[in-house]
Coordinates of N, CA and C in Angstrom, one line a residue:
A22 N -72.3 43.9 -208.6 CA -71.0 44.6 -208.3 C -71.0 44.8 -206.8
V23 N -69.8 44.7 -206.2 CA -69.6 44.9 -204.8 C -68.9 46.3 -204.7
N24 N -69.5 47.2 -203.9 CA -69.0 48.5 -203.8 C -68.2 48.7 -202.5
S25 N -67.9 47.7 -201.7 CA -67.2 47.9 -200.5 C -66.3 46.7 -200.3
N26 N -65.4 46.8 -199.3 CA -64.6 45.7 -198.9 C -65.2 44.7 -198.0
D27 N -66.5 44.9 -197.7 CA -67.2 44.0 -196.7 C -67.9 42.9 -197.5
V28 N -67.1 41.9 -198.0 CA -67.6 40.8 -198.7 C -67.7 39.6 -197.8
H29 N -68.8 38.9 -197.8 CA -69.0 37.8 -196.8 C -68.9 36.5 -197.5
I30 N -68.7 36.4 -198.8 CA -68.7 35.2 -199.5 C -67.7 35.3 -200.7
A31 N -66.9 34.3 -200.8 CA -66.0 34.2 -202.0 C -66.3 32.9 -202.7
I32 N -66.5 33.0 -204.0 CA -67.0 31.9 -204.8 C -65.9 31.5 -205.8
E33 N -65.5 30.3 -205.9 CA -64.6 29.8 -206.9 C -65.4 29.3 -208.1
R34 N -64.8 29.2 -209.2 CA -65.5 28.6 -210.4 C -65.9 27.2 -210.1
S35 N -67.0 26.8 -210.5 CA -67.6 25.5 -210.3 C -67.3 24.6 -211.5
T36 N -67.0 23.4 -211.2 CA -66.9 22.4 -212.2 C -68.2 21.6 -212.4
S37 N -69.2 22.1 -211.9 CA -70.5 21.5 -211.9 C -71.0 21.2 -213.3
T38 N -71.7 20.1 -213.5 CA -72.2 19.8 -214.8 C -73.7 20.2 -214.9
G39 N -74.2 20.8 -213.8 CA -75.6 21.3 -213.8 C -76.5 20.4 -213.0
G40 N -77.6 20.9 -212.6 CA -78.5 20.2 -211.9 C -78.2 20.0 -210.4
E41 N -77.1 20.5 -210.0 CA -76.7 20.4 -208.6 C -77.1 21.7 -207.8
I42 N -77.4 21.5 -206.5 CA -77.7 22.7 -205.7 C -76.4 23.4 -205.3
F43 N -76.3 24.7 -205.5 CA -75.1 25.4 -205.2 C -74.8 25.5 -203.7
F44 N -75.8 25.8 -202.9 CA -75.7 25.8 -201.4 C -76.6 24.7 -200.8
P45 N -76.3 23.5 -200.9 CA -77.2 22.4 -200.5 C -77.4 22.4 -199.0
C46 N -76.5 22.9 -198.2 CA -76.7 22.9 -196.7 C -77.0 24.3 -196.2
G47 N -77.3 25.3 -197.1 CA -77.6 26.6 -196.6 C -78.8 26.6 -195.7
R48 N -78.7 27.2 -194.6 CA -79.8 27.3 -193.6 C -80.3 28.7 -193.5
E49 N -79.4 29.7 -193.4 CA -79.8 31.1 -193.3 C -79.2 31.9 -194.3
I50 N -80.0 32.6 -195.1 CA -79.4 33.5 -196.2 C -79.9 34.9 -195.9
S51 N -79.0 35.8 -195.8 CA -79.2 37.2 -195.6 C -78.7 38.0 -196.8
I52 N -79.5 38.8 -197.5 CA -79.1 39.6 -198.6 C -79.3 41.0 -198.2
R53 N -78.2 41.8 -198.3 CA -78.2 43.2 -198.0 C -78.1 44.0 -199.3
T54 N -79.1 44.9 -199.4 CA -79.1 45.8 -200.6 C -79.5 47.2 -200.2
T55 N -79.3 48.1 -201.1 CA -79.8 49.4 -201.0 C -81.1 49.6 -201.8
E56 N -81.8 50.6 -201.6 CA -83.0 50.9 -202.4 C -82.7 50.9 -203.9
T57 N -81.6 51.6 -204.2 CA -81.2 51.7 -205.6 C -80.8 50.4 -206.2
D58 N -80.0 49.6 -205.4 CA -79.5 48.3 -206.0 C -80.5 47.2 -205.9
S59 N -81.7 47.5 -205.4 CA -82.7 46.5 -205.3 C -83.2 46.0 -206.7
S60 N -82.9 46.9 -207.7 CA -83.3 46.5 -209.1 C -82.5 45.2 -209.5
H61 N -81.3 45.0 -209.0 CA -80.6 43.8 -209.3 C -81.3 42.6 -208.8
L62 N -82.0 42.7 -207.7 CA -82.7 41.5 -207.2 C -83.9 41.2 -208.1
A63 N -84.5 42.3 -208.6 CA -85.7 42.1 -209.5 C -85.2 41.4 -210.8
R64 N -84.0 41.7 -211.3 CA -83.6 41.1 -212.5 C -83.1 39.7 -212.4
I65 N -83.1 39.1 -211.2 CA -82.6 37.7 -211.1 C -83.4 36.7 -211.9
L66 N -84.7 37.1 -212.2 CA -85.5 36.2 -213.1 C -84.9 36.2 -214.5
D67 N -84.3 37.3 -214.9 CA -83.7 37.4 -216.3 C -82.5 36.6 -216.4
Y68 N -81.8 36.2 -215.3 CA -80.6 35.4 -215.4 C -80.8 34.0 -215.7
G69 N -82.0 33.5 -215.6 CA -82.4 32.1 -215.9 C -81.9 31.1 -214.9
V70 N -81.6 31.5 -213.7 CA -81.2 30.6 -212.7 C -82.4 30.3 -211.8
R71 N -82.7 29.1 -211.7 CA -83.9 28.7 -210.9 C -83.4 28.7 -209.4
S72 N -84.3 29.1 -208.5 CA -84.0 29.2 -207.1 C -83.7 27.8 -206.5
Q73 N -84.3 26.8 -207.1 CA -84.2 25.5 -206.6 C -82.7 25.0 -206.8
L74 N -82.0 25.6 -207.7 CA -80.6 25.2 -207.9 C -79.6 26.0 -207.1
V75 N -80.1 27.0 -206.4 CA -79.3 27.9 -205.5 C -79.3 27.3 -204.1
V76 N -80.4 27.0 -203.5 CA -80.5 26.5 -202.2 C -81.6 25.5 -202.0
D77 N -81.4 24.5 -201.2 CA -82.4 23.5 -200.9 C -83.5 24.1 -199.9
R78 N -84.7 24.4 -200.4 CA -85.7 25.1 -199.6 C -86.1 24.2 -198.3
R79 N -85.9 22.9 -198.4 CA -86.2 22.1 -197.3 C -85.3 22.4 -196.1
N80 N -84.1 22.7 -196.4 CA -83.1 23.0 -195.3 C -83.1 24.5 -194.9
L81 N -83.7 25.4 -195.7 CA -83.7 26.8 -195.4 C -84.6 27.1 -194.2
E82 N -83.9 27.7 -193.2 CA -84.6 28.2 -192.0 C -85.0 29.7 -192.1
S83 N -84.2 30.4 -192.8 CA -84.4 31.9 -192.8 C -83.9 32.5 -194.1
L84 N -84.7 33.3 -194.8 CA -84.3 34.1 -195.9 C -84.7 35.5 -195.6
K85 N -83.6 36.3 -195.4 CA -83.8 37.7 -195.0 C -83.3 38.7 -196.0
V86 N -84.1 39.7 -196.4 CA -83.6 40.8 -197.2 C -83.5 42.0 -196.4
I87 N -82.3 42.6 -196.3 CA -82.0 43.8 -195.5 C -81.8 44.9 -196.4
I88 N -82.7 45.9 -196.3 CA -82.7 47.1 -197.2 C -82.1 48.2 -196.3
T89 N -80.9 48.8 -196.8 CA -80.2 49.9 -196.1 C -80.4 51.2 -196.8
D90 N -80.1 52.2 -196.1 CA -80.1 53.6 -196.7 C -81.5 53.9 -197.4
M91 N -82.6 53.5 -196.8 CA -83.9 53.7 -197.4 C -84.4 55.0 -196.9
T92 N -84.9 55.9 -197.8 CA -85.6 57.1 -197.5 C -87.1 57.0 -197.5
L93 N -87.6 56.4 -198.5 CA -89.1 56.1 -198.6 C -89.3 54.7 -199.1
Y94 N -90.4 54.1 -198.8 CA -90.8 52.9 -199.3 C -91.5 53.2 -200.6
T95 N -90.8 53.0 -201.7 CA -91.3 53.4 -203.0 C -92.0 52.2 -203.8
K96 N -92.7 52.6 -204.8 CA -93.3 51.5 -205.7 C -92.3 50.7 -206.3
A97 N -91.2 51.4 -206.8 CA -90.1 50.6 -207.4 C -89.5 49.6 -206.5
L98 N -89.2 50.0 -205.3 CA -88.7 49.1 -204.3 C -89.6 47.9 -204.0
N99 N -90.9 48.2 -203.9 CA -91.9 47.2 -203.7 C -91.9 46.2 -204.8
R100 N -91.9 46.7 -206.1 CA -91.9 45.9 -207.3 C -90.6 45.0 -207.3
N101 N -89.5 45.6 -207.0 CA -88.2 44.9 -207.0 C -88.2 43.7 -206.0
L102 N -88.7 44.0 -204.8 CA -88.8 43.0 -203.8 C -89.8 41.9 -204.2
Y103 N -90.9 42.3 -204.8 CA -91.9 41.3 -205.2 C -91.3 40.3 -206.2
H104 N -90.6 40.9 -207.2 CA -90.0 40.0 -208.3 C -89.0 39.0 -207.6
F105 N -88.2 39.5 -206.7 CA -87.2 38.6 -206.0 C -88.0 37.6 -205.2
R106 N -89.0 38.0 -204.5 CA -89.8 37.0 -203.7 C -90.4 35.9 -204.6
C107 N -90.9 36.3 -205.8 CA -91.5 35.4 -206.7 C -90.4 34.4 -207.2
W108 N -89.2 34.9 -207.5 CA -88.1 34.0 -207.9 C -87.8 33.0 -206.7
A109 N -87.7 33.5 -205.5 CA -87.3 32.7 -204.4 C -88.4 31.7 -204.0
G110 N -89.6 32.0 -204.4 CA -90.8 31.2 -203.9 C -91.1 31.4 -202.5
S111 N -91.0 32.6 -202.1 CA -91.2 33.0 -200.6 C -92.6 32.8 -200.2
A112 N -93.6 32.6 -201.1 CA -95.0 32.4 -200.6 C -95.1 31.1 -199.8
G113 N -94.2 30.1 -200.1 CA -94.2 28.9 -199.4 C -93.3 28.9 -198.2
F114 N -92.7 30.0 -197.9 CA -91.7 30.1 -196.8 C -92.4 30.5 -195.5
D115 N -93.6 31.0 -195.5 CA -94.3 31.5 -194.4 C -93.5 32.4 -193.5
D116 N -93.2 32.1 -192.3 CA -92.5 33.0 -191.4 C -90.9 32.9 -191.6
R117 N -90.5 32.1 -192.5 CA -89.0 32.0 -192.8 C -88.5 33.1 -193.6
Y118 N -89.4 33.9 -194.3 CA -89.0 35.0 -195.1 C -89.2 36.3 -194.3
C119 N -88.3 37.2 -194.3 CA -88.5 38.5 -193.7 C -87.7 39.6 -194.4
Q120 N -88.2 40.8 -194.3 CA -87.6 42.0 -194.8 C -87.3 42.9 -193.6
Q121 N -86.1 43.5 -193.6 CA -85.7 44.3 -192.5 C -85.2 45.6 -193.2
F122 N -85.6 46.8 -192.6 CA -85.3 48.1 -193.1 C -84.3 48.7 -192.1
V123 N -83.1 49.1 -192.5 CA -82.1 49.6 -191.7 C -81.7 51.0 -192.2
E124 N -81.7 52.0 -191.3 CA -81.2 53.3 -191.7 C -79.9 53.6 -190.9
F125 N -78.9 53.8 -191.7 CA -77.6 54.1 -191.1 C -77.5 55.6 -190.9
C126 N -76.9 56.0 -189.8 CA -76.8 57.4 -189.4 C -75.5 57.9 -189.9

């Protein structure tokens, strides 16, 4: 769910028959989440969508997760980010994966 008008992507229904990469030319992906909403990233494994069908890892130059409004680095946040990283296969990304913590005033 999107809680603001600041939407950076609009997706139309796909007529794909499956097996196609959704963002085949994606080079930089930034995901912004809050500490509370990070549980949605953890549940991505439950959706049954393989990361290989979302983006071509060979073209990916940067995968960044931006956590906003964070008060403490909690075990729950760490677990949620871990599950997302496992789904994305970030162990093979080396320096192409990063996490950024932003505190808004």
